[in-house]
mmCIF file of N, CA and C in Angstrom:
data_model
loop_
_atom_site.group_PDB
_atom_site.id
_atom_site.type_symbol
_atom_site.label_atom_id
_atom_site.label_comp_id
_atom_site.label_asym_id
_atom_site.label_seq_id
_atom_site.Cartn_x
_atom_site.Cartn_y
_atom_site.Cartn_z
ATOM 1 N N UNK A 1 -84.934 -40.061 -29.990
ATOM 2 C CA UNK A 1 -83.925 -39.209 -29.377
ATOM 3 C C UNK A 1 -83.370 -38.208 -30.377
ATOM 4 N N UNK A 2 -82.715 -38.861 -31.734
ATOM 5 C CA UNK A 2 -82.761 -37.968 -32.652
ATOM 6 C C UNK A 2 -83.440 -36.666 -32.879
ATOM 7 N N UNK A 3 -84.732 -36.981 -32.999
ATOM 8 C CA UNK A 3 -86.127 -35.266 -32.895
ATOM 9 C C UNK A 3 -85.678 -35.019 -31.902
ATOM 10 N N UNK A 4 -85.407 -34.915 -30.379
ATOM 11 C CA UNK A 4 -85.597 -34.347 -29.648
ATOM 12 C C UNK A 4 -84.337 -33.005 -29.522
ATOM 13 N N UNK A 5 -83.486 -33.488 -30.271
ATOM 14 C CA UNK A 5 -82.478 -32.261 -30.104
ATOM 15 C C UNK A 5 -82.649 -31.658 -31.549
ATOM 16 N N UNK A 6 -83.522 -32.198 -32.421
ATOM 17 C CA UNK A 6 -83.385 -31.235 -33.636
ATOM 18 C C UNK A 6 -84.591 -30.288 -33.513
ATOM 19 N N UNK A 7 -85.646 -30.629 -32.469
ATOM 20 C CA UNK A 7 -86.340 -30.104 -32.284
ATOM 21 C C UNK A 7 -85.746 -29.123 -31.112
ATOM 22 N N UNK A 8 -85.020 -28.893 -30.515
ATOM 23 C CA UNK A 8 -84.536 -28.270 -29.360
ATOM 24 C C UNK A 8 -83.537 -27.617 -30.450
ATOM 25 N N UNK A 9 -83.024 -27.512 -31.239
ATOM 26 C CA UNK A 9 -82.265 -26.516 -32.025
ATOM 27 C C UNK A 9 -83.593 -25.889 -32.996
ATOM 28 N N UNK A 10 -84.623 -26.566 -32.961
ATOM 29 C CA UNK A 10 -85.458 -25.690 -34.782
ATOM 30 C C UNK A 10 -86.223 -24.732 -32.997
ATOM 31 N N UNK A 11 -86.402 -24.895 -32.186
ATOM 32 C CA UNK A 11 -87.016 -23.874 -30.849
ATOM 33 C C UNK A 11 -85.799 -23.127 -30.579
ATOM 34 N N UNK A 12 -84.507 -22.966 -30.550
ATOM 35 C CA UNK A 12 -83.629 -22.284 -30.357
ATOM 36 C C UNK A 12 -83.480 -21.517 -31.491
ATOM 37 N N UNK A 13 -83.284 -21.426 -32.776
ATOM 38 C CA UNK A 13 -83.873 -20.904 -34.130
ATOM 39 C C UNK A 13 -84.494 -20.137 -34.526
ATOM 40 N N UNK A 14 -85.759 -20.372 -33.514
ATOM 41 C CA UNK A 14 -86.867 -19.637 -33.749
ATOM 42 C C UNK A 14 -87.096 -18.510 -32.708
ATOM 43 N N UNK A 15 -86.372 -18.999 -31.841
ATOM 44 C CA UNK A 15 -86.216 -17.598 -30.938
ATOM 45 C C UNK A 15 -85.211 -17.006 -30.731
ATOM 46 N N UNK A 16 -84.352 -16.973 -31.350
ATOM 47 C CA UNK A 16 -83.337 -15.977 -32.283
ATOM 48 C C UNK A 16 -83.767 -15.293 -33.033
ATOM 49 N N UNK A 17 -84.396 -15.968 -33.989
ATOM 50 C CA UNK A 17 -84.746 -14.966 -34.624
ATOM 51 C C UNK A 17 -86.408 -14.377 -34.311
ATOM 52 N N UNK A 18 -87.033 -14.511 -33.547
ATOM 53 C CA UNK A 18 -87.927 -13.849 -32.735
ATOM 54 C C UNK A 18 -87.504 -12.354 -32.441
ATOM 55 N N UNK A 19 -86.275 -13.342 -31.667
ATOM 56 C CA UNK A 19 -85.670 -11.574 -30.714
ATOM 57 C C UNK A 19 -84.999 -10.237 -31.230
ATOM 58 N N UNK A 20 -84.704 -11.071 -33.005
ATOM 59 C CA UNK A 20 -84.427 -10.240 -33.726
ATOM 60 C C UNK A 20 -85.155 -9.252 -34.368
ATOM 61 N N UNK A 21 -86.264 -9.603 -34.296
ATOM 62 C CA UNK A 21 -87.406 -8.444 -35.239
ATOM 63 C C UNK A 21 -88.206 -9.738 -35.569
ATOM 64 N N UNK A 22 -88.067 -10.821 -35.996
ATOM 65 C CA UNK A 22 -88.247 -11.552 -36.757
ATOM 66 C C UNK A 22 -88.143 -11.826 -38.605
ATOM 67 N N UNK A 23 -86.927 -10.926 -39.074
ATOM 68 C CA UNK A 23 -86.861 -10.159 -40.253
ATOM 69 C C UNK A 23 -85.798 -10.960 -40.886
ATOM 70 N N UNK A 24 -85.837 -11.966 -41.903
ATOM 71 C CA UNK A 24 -85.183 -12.445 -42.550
ATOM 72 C C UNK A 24 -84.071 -12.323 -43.197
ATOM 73 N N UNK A 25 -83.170 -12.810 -43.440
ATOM 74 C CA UNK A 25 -82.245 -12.645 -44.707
ATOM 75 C C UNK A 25 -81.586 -11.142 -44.708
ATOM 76 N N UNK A 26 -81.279 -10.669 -45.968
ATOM 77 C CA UNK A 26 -80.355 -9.515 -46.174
ATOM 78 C C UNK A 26 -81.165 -8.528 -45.327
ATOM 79 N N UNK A 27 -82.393 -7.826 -45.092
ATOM 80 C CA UNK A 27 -83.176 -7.141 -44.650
ATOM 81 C C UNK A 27 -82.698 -6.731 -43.149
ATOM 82 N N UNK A 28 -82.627 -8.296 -42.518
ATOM 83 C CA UNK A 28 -82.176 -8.334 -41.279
ATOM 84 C C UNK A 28 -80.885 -7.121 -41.020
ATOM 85 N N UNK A 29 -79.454 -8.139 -41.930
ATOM 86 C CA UNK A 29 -78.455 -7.949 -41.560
ATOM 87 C C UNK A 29 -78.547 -6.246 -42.324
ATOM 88 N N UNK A 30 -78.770 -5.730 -42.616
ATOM 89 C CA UNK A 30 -78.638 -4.779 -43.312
ATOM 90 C C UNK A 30 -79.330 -3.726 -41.702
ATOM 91 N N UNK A 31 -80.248 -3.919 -41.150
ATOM 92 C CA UNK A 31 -80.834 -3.114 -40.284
ATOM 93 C C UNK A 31 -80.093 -3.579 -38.875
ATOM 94 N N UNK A 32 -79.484 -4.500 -38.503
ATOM 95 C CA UNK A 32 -78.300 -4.513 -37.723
ATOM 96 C C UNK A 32 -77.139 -3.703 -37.938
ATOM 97 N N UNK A 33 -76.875 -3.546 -39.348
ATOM 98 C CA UNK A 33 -75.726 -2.334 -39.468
ATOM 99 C C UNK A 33 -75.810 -1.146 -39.491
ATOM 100 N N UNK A 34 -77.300 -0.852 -39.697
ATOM 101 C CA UNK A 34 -77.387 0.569 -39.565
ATOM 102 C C UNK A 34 -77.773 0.876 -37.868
ATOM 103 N N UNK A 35 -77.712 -0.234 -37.003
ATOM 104 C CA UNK A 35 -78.358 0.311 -35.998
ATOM 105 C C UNK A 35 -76.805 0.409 -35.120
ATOM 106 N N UNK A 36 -75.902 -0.500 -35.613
ATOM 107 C CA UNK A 36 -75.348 -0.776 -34.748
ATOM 108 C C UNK A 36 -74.216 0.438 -35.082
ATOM 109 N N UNK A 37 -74.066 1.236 -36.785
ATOM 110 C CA UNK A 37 -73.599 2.568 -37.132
ATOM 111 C C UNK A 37 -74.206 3.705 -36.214
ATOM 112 N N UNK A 38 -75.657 3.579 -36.308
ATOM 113 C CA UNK A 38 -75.845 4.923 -35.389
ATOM 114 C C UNK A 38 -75.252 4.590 -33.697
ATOM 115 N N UNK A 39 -75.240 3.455 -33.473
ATOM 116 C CA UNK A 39 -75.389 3.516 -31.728
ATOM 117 C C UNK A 39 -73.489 3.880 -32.155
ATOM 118 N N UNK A 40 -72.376 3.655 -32.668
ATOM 119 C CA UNK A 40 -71.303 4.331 -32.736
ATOM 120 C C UNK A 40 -71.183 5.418 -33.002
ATOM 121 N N UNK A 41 -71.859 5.849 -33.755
ATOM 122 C CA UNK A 41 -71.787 7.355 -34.091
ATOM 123 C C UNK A 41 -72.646 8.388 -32.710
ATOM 124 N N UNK A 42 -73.600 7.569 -32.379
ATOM 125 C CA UNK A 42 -74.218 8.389 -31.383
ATOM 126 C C UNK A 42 -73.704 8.342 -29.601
ATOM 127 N N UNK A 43 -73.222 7.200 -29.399
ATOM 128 C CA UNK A 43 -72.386 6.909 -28.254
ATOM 129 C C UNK A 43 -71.292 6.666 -28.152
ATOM 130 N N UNK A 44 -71.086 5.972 -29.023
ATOM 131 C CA UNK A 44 -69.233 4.889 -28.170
ATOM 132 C C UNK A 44 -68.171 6.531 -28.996
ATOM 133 N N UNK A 45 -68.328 6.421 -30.143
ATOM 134 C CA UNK A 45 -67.632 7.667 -30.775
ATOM 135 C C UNK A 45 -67.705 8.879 -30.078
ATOM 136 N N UNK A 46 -68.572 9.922 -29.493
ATOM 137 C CA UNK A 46 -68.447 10.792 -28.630
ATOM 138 C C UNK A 46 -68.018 10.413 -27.129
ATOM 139 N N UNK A 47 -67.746 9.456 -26.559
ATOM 140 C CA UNK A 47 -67.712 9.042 -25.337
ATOM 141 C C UNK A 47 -65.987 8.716 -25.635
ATOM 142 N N UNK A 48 -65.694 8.244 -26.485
ATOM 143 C CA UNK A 48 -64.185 8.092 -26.981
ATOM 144 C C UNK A 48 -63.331 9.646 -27.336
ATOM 145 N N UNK A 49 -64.318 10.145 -27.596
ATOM 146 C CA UNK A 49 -63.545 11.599 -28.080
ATOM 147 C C UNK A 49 -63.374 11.841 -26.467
ATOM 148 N N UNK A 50 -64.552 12.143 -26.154
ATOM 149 C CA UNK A 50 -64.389 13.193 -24.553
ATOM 150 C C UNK A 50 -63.458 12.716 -23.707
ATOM 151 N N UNK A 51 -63.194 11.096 -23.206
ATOM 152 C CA UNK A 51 -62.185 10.491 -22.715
ATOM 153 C C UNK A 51 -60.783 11.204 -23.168
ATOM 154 N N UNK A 52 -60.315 11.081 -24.783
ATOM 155 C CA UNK A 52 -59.615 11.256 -25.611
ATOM 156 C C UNK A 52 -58.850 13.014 -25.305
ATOM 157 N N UNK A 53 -60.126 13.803 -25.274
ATOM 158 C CA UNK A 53 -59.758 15.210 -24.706
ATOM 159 C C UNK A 53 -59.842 15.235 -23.503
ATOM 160 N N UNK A 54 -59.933 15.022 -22.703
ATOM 161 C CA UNK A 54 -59.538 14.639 -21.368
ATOM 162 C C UNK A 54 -58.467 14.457 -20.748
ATOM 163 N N UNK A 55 -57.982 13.620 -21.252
ATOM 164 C CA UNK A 55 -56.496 12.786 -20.974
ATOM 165 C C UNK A 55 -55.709 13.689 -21.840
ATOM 166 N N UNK A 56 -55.848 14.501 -22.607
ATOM 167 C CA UNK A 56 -55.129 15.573 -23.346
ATOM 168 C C UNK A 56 -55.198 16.819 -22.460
ATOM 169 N N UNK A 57 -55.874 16.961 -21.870
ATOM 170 C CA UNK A 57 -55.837 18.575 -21.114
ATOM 171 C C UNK A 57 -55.049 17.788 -19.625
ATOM 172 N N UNK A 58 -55.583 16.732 -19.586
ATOM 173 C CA UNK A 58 -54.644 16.255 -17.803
ATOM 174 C C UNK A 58 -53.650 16.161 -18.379
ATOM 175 N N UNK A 59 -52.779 16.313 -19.569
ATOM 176 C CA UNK A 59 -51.283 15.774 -19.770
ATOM 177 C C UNK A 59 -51.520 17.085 -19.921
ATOM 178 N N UNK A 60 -51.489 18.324 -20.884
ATOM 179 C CA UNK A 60 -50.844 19.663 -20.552
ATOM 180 C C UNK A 60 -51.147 20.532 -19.052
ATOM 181 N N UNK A 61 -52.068 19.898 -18.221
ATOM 182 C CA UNK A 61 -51.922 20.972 -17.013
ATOM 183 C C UNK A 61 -50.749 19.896 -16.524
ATOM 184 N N UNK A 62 -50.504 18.457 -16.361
ATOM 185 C CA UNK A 62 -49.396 17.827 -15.654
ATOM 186 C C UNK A 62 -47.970 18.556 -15.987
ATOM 187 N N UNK A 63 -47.608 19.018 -17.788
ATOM 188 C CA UNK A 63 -46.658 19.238 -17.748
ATOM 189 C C UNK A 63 -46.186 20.723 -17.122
ATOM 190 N N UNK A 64 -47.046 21.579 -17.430
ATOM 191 C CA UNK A 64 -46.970 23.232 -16.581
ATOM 192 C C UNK A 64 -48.567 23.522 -16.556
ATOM 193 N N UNK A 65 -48.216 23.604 -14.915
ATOM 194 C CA UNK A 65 -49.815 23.876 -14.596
ATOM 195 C C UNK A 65 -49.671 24.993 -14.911
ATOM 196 N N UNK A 66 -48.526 26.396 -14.961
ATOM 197 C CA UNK A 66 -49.460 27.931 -14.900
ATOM 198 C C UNK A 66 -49.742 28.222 -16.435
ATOM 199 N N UNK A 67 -49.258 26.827 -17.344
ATOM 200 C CA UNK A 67 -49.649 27.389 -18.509
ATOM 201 C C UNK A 67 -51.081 26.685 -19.179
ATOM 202 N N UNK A 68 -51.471 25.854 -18.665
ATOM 203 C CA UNK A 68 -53.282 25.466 -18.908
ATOM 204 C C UNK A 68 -54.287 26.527 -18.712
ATOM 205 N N UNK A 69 -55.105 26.543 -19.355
ATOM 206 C CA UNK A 69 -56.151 27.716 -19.249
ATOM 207 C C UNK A 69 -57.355 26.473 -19.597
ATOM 208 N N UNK A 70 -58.346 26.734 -18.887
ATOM 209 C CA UNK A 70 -59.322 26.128 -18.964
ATOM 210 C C UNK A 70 -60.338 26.756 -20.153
ATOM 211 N N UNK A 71 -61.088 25.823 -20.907
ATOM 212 C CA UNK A 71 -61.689 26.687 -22.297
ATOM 213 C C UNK A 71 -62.989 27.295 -21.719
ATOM 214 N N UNK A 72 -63.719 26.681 -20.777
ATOM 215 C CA UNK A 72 -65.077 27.196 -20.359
ATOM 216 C C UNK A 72 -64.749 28.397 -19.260
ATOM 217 N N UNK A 73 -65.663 29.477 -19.894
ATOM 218 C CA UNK A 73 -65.686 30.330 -18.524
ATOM 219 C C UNK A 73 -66.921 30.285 -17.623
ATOM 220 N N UNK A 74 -66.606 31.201 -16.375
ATOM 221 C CA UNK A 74 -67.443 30.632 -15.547
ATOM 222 C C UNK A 74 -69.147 31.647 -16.221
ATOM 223 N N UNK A 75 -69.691 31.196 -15.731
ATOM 224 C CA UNK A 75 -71.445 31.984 -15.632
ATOM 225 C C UNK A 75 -71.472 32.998 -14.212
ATOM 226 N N UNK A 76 -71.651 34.451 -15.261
ATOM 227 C CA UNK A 76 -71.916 35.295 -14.244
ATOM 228 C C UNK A 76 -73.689 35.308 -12.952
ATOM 229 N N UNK A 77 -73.022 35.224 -12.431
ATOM 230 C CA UNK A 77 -74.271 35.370 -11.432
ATOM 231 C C UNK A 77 -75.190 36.759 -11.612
ATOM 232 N N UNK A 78 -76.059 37.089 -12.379
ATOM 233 C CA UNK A 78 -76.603 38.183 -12.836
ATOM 234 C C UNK A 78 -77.435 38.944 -11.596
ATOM 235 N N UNK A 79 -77.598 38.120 -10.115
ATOM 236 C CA UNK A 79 -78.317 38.770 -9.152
ATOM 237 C C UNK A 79 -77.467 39.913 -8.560
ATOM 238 N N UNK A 80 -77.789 40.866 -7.805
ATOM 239 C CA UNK A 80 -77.372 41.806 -7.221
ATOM 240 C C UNK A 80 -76.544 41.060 -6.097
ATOM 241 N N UNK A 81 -76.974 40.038 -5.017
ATOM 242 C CA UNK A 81 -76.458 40.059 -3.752
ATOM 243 C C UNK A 81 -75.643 38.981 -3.610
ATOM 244 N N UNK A 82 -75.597 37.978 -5.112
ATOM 245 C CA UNK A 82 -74.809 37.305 -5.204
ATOM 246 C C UNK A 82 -75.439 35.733 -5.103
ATOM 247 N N UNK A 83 -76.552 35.670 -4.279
ATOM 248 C CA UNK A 83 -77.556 34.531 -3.751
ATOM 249 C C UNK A 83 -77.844 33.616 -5.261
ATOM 250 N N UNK A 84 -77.740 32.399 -5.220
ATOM 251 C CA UNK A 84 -78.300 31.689 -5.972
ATOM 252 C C UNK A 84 -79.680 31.448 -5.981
ATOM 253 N N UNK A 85 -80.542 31.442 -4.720
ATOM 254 C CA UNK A 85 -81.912 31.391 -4.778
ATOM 255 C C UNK A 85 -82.422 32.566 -3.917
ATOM 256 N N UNK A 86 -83.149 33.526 -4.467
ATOM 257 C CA UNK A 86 -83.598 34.465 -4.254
ATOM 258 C C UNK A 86 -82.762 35.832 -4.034
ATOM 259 N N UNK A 87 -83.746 37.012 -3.901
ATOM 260 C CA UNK A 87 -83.251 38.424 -3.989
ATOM 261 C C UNK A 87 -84.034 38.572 -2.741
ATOM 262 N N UNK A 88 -83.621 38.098 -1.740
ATOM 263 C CA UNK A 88 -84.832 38.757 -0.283
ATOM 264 C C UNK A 88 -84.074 40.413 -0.021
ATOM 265 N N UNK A 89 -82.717 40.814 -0.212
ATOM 266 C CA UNK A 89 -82.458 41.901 0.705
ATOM 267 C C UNK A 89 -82.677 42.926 -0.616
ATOM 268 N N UNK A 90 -83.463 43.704 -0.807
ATOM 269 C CA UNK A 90 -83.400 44.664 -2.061
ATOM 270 C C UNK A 90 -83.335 46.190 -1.893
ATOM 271 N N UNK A 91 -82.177 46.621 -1.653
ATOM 272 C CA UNK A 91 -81.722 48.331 -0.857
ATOM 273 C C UNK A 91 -81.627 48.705 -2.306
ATOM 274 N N UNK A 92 -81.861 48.204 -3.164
ATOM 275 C CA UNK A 92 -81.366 49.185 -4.465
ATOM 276 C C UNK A 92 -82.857 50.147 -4.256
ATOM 277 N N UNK A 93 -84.020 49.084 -4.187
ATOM 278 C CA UNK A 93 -85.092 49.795 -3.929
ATOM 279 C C UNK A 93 -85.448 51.032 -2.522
ATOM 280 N N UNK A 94 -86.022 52.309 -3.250
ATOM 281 C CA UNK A 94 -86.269 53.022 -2.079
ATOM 282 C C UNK A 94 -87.453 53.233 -1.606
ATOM 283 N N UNK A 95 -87.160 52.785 -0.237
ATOM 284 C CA UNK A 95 -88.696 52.462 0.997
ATOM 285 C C UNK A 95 -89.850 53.349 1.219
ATOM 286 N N UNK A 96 -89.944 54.095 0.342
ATOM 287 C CA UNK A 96 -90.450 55.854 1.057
ATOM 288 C C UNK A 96 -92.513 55.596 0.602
#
């Protein structure tokens, strides 16, 4: 009975560290910190800012809306007739 749970912990052991890379010692922990630095720097940290400015522009339009100005402007529509998909009516052109 003894083996049977030390053997059921040395199989639990081993697939830990399976799922890890299978990469020993300092090597390991050292490539857990750099992964787990970039995934902050590349997600949770920008996803915290944008929240962060967010809740900063909803508190100055809450306190006076006519004084918020939004930072993005809009995109001019560069077509003649205003249409997002296609130019079918074209009078600039002459028919002759």
């Amino acid at each position: 009975m003894a083996s049977s749970w030390r053997r059921t912990i040395g199989n639990l052991r081993s697939f830990v560290g399976n799922s890890m890379g299978g990469v020993r010692g300092g090597a390991n922990l050292a490539s857990w910190v750099v992964a787990g630095t970039l995934a902050y720097y590349l997600w949770v940290k920008p996803s915290q800012d944008l929240k962060r400015e967010q809740e900063e522009r909803a508190a100055l339009a809450a306190l006076d809306p006519n004084r918020y100005v939004e930072k993005r402007k809009p995109i001019p529509d560069p077509q003649e007739t205003g249409l997002i998909y296609g130019n079918k009516n074209r009078s600039s052109k002459s028919e002759e």
